[in-house]
Amino acid sequence: MFVSFVPSVVESVGEHVHEVAVGDTVVPVFSAQCGDCPDCLSDRSNICSGLPARPGMPRDGTTRFSFAATGEPIHNFIGVSSFTEYTVVDVAHVVRLDPGVPPEKACLLSCGVSTGN
């Protein structure tokens, strides 16, 4: 089984981030959840209408990465850049895990089931 999204440990958070803390185990998810739109608050939908799909960009439309030599922007792969050792991810693209969840099962919450991997 190939699983591209594995649990990660949060190393730092922005000043307005309260949903996760340093040391939390999280899994990245490419389908963002704002938590406030009618769809996120609904029992019948799981497709967030508050954060429209923007492949490779945080919700502010910028990027946190650039090529050192040219300064050209580098965008996140499907919003989370899960194939990197370190990344900067919008908090809407992570789910905090209970410490007791085994990593080999947690990865299914992220990408394994939704992509069939």
C-alpha atoms as one frame of an Amber mdcrd trajectory, in Angstrom:
protein
   0.000   0.000   0.000   1.323   3.442  -0.934   0.276   6.116   1.519   1.438
   9.618   0.773  -0.066  11.419   3.755   1.360  10.213   7.022   0.880  11.664
  10.499   3.170  14.568  11.308   4.158  16.441  14.443   3.457  20.175  14.587
   6.722  22.069  15.074   5.348  25.620  15.172   2.084  27.513  14.715   1.105
  31.025  13.680  -0.056  33.542  16.243  -3.764  33.152  15.393  -3.784  29.342
  15.291  -5.648  27.782  18.210  -6.830  24.490  16.692  -3.456  22.746  17.038
  -0.379  23.263  19.205   3.316  22.472  19.034   3.788  18.750  19.606   0.309
  17.733  18.373   0.149  14.853  15.905  -1.806  15.784  12.783  -2.598  14.402
   9.356  -2.796  16.673   6.323  -6.035  16.652   4.347  -6.400  18.170   0.902
 -10.085  18.954   1.403 -10.056  22.010   3.685 -12.651  22.608   6.388 -13.279
  26.171   7.595 -15.618  25.010  10.361 -17.916  28.030   9.966 -19.708  27.801
   6.600 -23.176  26.251   6.256 -21.658  23.091   4.766 -19.115  22.576   7.558
 -21.859  23.096  10.132 -24.283  20.752   8.328 -24.865  17.110   9.204 -25.447
  16.409   5.506 -22.354  17.792   3.761 -18.603  17.448   4.002 -17.584  19.774
   1.174 -16.562  23.154   2.577 -18.007  26.098   0.672 -16.146  28.614   2.818
 -12.730  27.691   1.453 -12.961  27.162  -2.283 -10.449  24.793  -3.838  -7.232
  26.615  -4.701  -4.692  24.018  -5.675  -1.347  24.870  -4.177  -2.283  28.028
  -2.298  -3.258  28.882   1.275  -6.537  30.726   1.718  -4.847  34.130   1.470
  -3.782  33.316  -2.107  -0.052  33.538  -1.432   2.669  30.925  -1.179   5.169
  30.374   1.625   7.891  28.929  -0.615  10.116  30.232  -3.388  13.130  29.115
  -5.387  16.258  30.455  -3.663  17.984  31.377  -6.921  15.120  33.148  -8.696
  12.533  34.019  -6.053   9.892  32.364  -8.255   6.987  31.077  -6.127   6.600
  27.379  -5.378   3.048  26.282  -4.657   1.954  23.562  -2.261   1.054  20.226
  -3.838  -2.759  19.937  -3.451  -2.639  22.448  -0.614  -0.487  20.410   1.764
   2.840  19.441   0.117   2.778  16.048   1.778   5.809  14.775  -0.143   8.173
  17.136   1.675  10.085  16.690   4.905   8.795  20.047   6.200   5.952  22.219
   4.961   3.771  25.151   5.907   0.100  24.172   5.910  -3.046  26.201   6.505
  -4.680  24.912   9.693  -7.821  24.215   7.642  -5.832  21.418   5.947  -4.871
  19.434   9.074  -6.741  17.224  11.505  -5.411  16.814  15.043  -5.190  13.191
  16.153  -5.644  11.593  19.517  -2.199  10.404  20.673  -3.511   6.829  20.898
  -4.335   6.549  17.185  -1.809   4.245  15.450  -0.012   6.021  12.565  -0.735
   3.208  10.102  -4.466   3.709  10.715  -4.364   7.523  10.913  -3.002   7.808
   7.381  -6.291   6.350   6.115  -8.110   9.424   7.445  -5.932  11.629   5.311
  -5.396  10.176   1.879  -5.606   6.405   1.832  -9.382   6.070   1.657 -10.132
   9.162  -0.413  -7.630   8.256  -3.148  -7.918   4.483  -2.945  -4.235   4.041
  -2.036
